[in-house]
Every structure is written in C-alpha cells, then in structure tokens.
Amino acid sequence: MNVGQIGPVYVPQSTLPPEVIPAIPQLTALPLRPGFAGFWLRAIACIIDTILIVTIFILVASFFPSTFEKLLPPSSGSLMDMPRPAPLVIALLAALGCLYYSVFEASSWQATPGKRILRLYVTDLNGQRVTFGRAVIRNLARQISGILFIGYLLAAFTEKKQALHDFIAGCLVLRRP
C-alpha cells in the first residue's frame, strides 16, 4: 500500500497565527559561582595596602620626627647602609599591620582598601563575613605564609585559590561580580 491509495491526507493548520504562538520560555539565570581571587590579584591588593600603610606612617612620622628618629639606630653616613630597626619596632609594625588587616577584613567591607579597589573580599568557608577573632588568626598566620612566600604561592595552585593562612583560618578571598 502506498500514500496514493489512502487518499487525501489532512494536515491541520495551527489555530494561532505565527505571531501569536508563545515563545519558548527563557531559562532563568543560574546562580553565579563565586570567583576566587587568585595569587596576582591578591598580590596587587597587598601592594596597594602597603603603599597606603607606608604613606600614613610617613605622614605621622613627619609630624613627630624626633620620636621616630629614636626608633632607628644612628646611621654611619654611608648611603649604602640600610637602617636596622630594633626588634621591638619590627614587632610593633607587625602588630599594627595585623590590626589594620583584621579590622578591615572583619568590617562590613570585608576587605582592606587594596582588596576593595580590586573588588575582592574575605569570607569564611560558608561565604559569611569573618569575625574579628578569625581575621586576627588569619593575619597572624600570614606571618607563617610570609616565610619565603611559600604560603602565598599556594593560592596559585589550589582549587579555591587559598593561601596557607586561608587554610589555617578557614577563609576564602572572593571576587565581587
């Protein structure tokens, strides 16, 4: 049997003109996966923060030069000699740096000014704002990461771009969309 033997074939017309046929519904946007901040973005943020801290330090020191001169040993007069601050000065600067980072990262900004400029922020592993205590732990652990920069280099090779101090404190550094 062939089609010719069946007779005329009826093909129903669409009851709606083509302009009225509803379009296929668009898929809703999937939730964005957080963008992890990699090594280089974090390094640039650190450089920005360092420039800011040094600028503030120099401004404050310029208003009280005699106080800050006492912190550095006398120079031999040679341009090749670098000043060697006392261990107490180094400890004080490290503590102030830790406080700077901790206060900003535990704030509503969740970022230091350098991170904020680059649209980065610090969270815990659940994406929540870190507490001041966790921020202090993270920034004390940065001292460990700073040994030969090995702890920082982990951020270049881990899935969530975490440095050693992020692992220790249970933190992430993310990029804002």
PDB file of C-alpha atoms in Angstrom, residues 55-121:
ATOM      1  CA  THR A  55      52.165  56.721  53.267  1.00  0.00           C
ATOM      2  CA  ILE A  56      50.214  57.011  56.522  1.00  0.00           C
ATOM      3  CA  PHE A  57      53.313  56.042  58.517  1.00  0.00           C
ATOM      4  CA  ILE A  58      55.445  58.672  56.762  1.00  0.00           C
ATOM      5  CA  LEU A  59      52.789  61.345  57.307  1.00  0.00           C
ATOM      6  CA  VAL A  60      52.541  60.551  61.010  1.00  0.00           C
ATOM      7  CA  ALA A  61      56.345  60.346  61.315  1.00  0.00           C
ATOM      8  CA  SER A  62      56.720  63.734  59.646  1.00  0.00           C
ATOM      9  CA  PHE A  63      54.687  65.348  62.434  1.00  0.00           C
ATOM     10  CA  PHE A  64      56.794  63.688  65.156  1.00  0.00           C
ATOM     11  CA  PRO A  65      60.283  63.293  63.647  1.00  0.00           C
ATOM     12  CA  SER A  66      62.193  63.229  66.939  1.00  0.00           C
ATOM     13  CA  THR A  67      60.042  60.358  68.219  1.00  0.00           C
ATOM     14  CA  PHE A  68      60.558  58.268  65.108  1.00  0.00           C
ATOM     15  CA  GLU A  69      64.294  59.025  64.928  1.00  0.00           C
ATOM     16  CA  LYS A  70      64.673  57.229  68.254  1.00  0.00           C
ATOM     17  CA  LEU A  71      63.259  54.063  66.699  1.00  0.00           C
ATOM     18  CA  LEU A  72      66.108  53.806  64.192  1.00  0.00           C
ATOM     19  CA  PRO A  73      69.762  53.376  65.160  1.00  0.00           C
ATOM     20  CA  PRO A  74      72.176  56.118  64.114  1.00  0.00           C
ATOM     21  CA  SER A  75      73.384  55.897  60.526  1.00  0.00           C
ATOM     22  CA  SER A  76      77.053  55.591  59.637  1.00  0.00           C
ATOM     23  CA  GLY A  77      76.616  58.248  56.985  1.00  0.00           C
ATOM     24  CA  SER A  78      77.089  55.862  54.077  1.00  0.00           C
ATOM     25  CA  LEU A  79      74.294  55.758  51.540  1.00  0.00           C
ATOM     26  CA  MET A  80      74.781  52.000  51.281  1.00  0.00           C
ATOM     27  CA  ASP A  81      73.821  51.353  54.924  1.00  0.00           C
ATOM     28  CA  MET A  82      70.217  50.443  55.436  1.00  0.00           C
ATOM     29  CA  PRO A  83      68.729  51.331  58.829  1.00  0.00           C
ATOM     30  CA  ARG A  84      68.140  48.293  61.002  1.00  0.00           C
ATOM     31  CA  PRO A  85      65.182  48.890  63.283  1.00  0.00           C
ATOM     32  CA  ALA A  86      65.165  47.318  66.727  1.00  0.00           C
ATOM     33  CA  PRO A  87      63.232  44.043  67.181  1.00  0.00           C
ATOM     34  CA  LEU A  88      60.672  45.951  69.226  1.00  0.00           C
ATOM     35  CA  VAL A  89      59.996  48.245  66.256  1.00  0.00           C
ATOM     36  CA  ILE A  90      59.610  45.256  63.935  1.00  0.00           C
ATOM     37  CA  ALA A  91      57.175  43.610  66.382  1.00  0.00           C
ATOM     38  CA  LEU A  92      55.227  46.850  66.723  1.00  0.00           C
ATOM     39  CA  LEU A  93      54.933  47.287  62.947  1.00  0.00           C
ATOM     40  CA  ALA A  94      53.859  43.637  62.523  1.00  0.00           C
ATOM     41  CA  ALA A  95      51.198  44.068  65.222  1.00  0.00           C
ATOM     42  CA  LEU A  96      49.897  47.278  63.651  1.00  0.00           C
ATOM     43  CA  GLY A  97      49.787  45.604  60.234  1.00  0.00           C
ATOM     44  CA  CYS A  98      47.883  42.642  61.682  1.00  0.00           C
ATOM     45  CA  LEU A  99      45.437  45.039  63.336  1.00  0.00           C
ATOM     46  CA  TYR A 100      44.989  47.013  60.077  1.00  0.00           C
ATOM     47  CA  TYR A 101      44.152  43.896  58.057  1.00  0.00           C
ATOM     48  CA  SER A 102      41.979  42.337  60.780  1.00  0.00           C
ATOM     49  CA  VAL A 103      39.849  45.425  61.402  1.00  0.00           C
ATOM     50  CA  PHE A 104      39.149  45.967  57.707  1.00  0.00           C
ATOM     51  CA  GLU A 105      38.522  42.282  56.873  1.00  0.00           C
ATOM     52  CA  ALA A 106      36.096  41.853  59.798  1.00  0.00           C
ATOM     53  CA  SER A 107      34.288  45.107  58.917  1.00  0.00           C
ATOM     54  CA  SER A 108      31.210  45.418  56.723  1.00  0.00           C
ATOM     55  CA  TRP A 109      33.606  45.991  53.792  1.00  0.00           C
ATOM     56  CA  GLN A 110      35.125  42.528  54.368  1.00  0.00           C
ATOM     57  CA  ALA A 111      38.222  43.887  52.677  1.00  0.00           C
ATOM     58  CA  THR A 112      41.177  46.186  53.118  1.00  0.00           C
ATOM     59  CA  PRO A 113      41.220  49.285  50.906  1.00  0.00           C
ATOM     60  CA  GLY A 114      43.532  47.466  48.454  1.00  0.00           C
ATOM     61  CA  LYS A 115      41.171  44.498  48.189  1.00  0.00           C
ATOM     62  CA  ARG A 116      38.176  46.791  47.920  1.00  0.00           C
ATOM     63  CA  ILE A 117      39.721  48.689  44.991  1.00  0.00           C
ATOM     64  CA  LEU A 118      40.150  45.352  43.193  1.00  0.00           C
ATOM     65  CA  ARG A 119      36.632  44.201  44.198  1.00  0.00           C
ATOM     66  CA  LEU A 120      37.882  41.389  46.447  1.00  0.00           C
ATOM     67  CA  TYR A 121      36.523  40.383  49.841  1.00  0.00           C
TER      68      TYR A 121
END
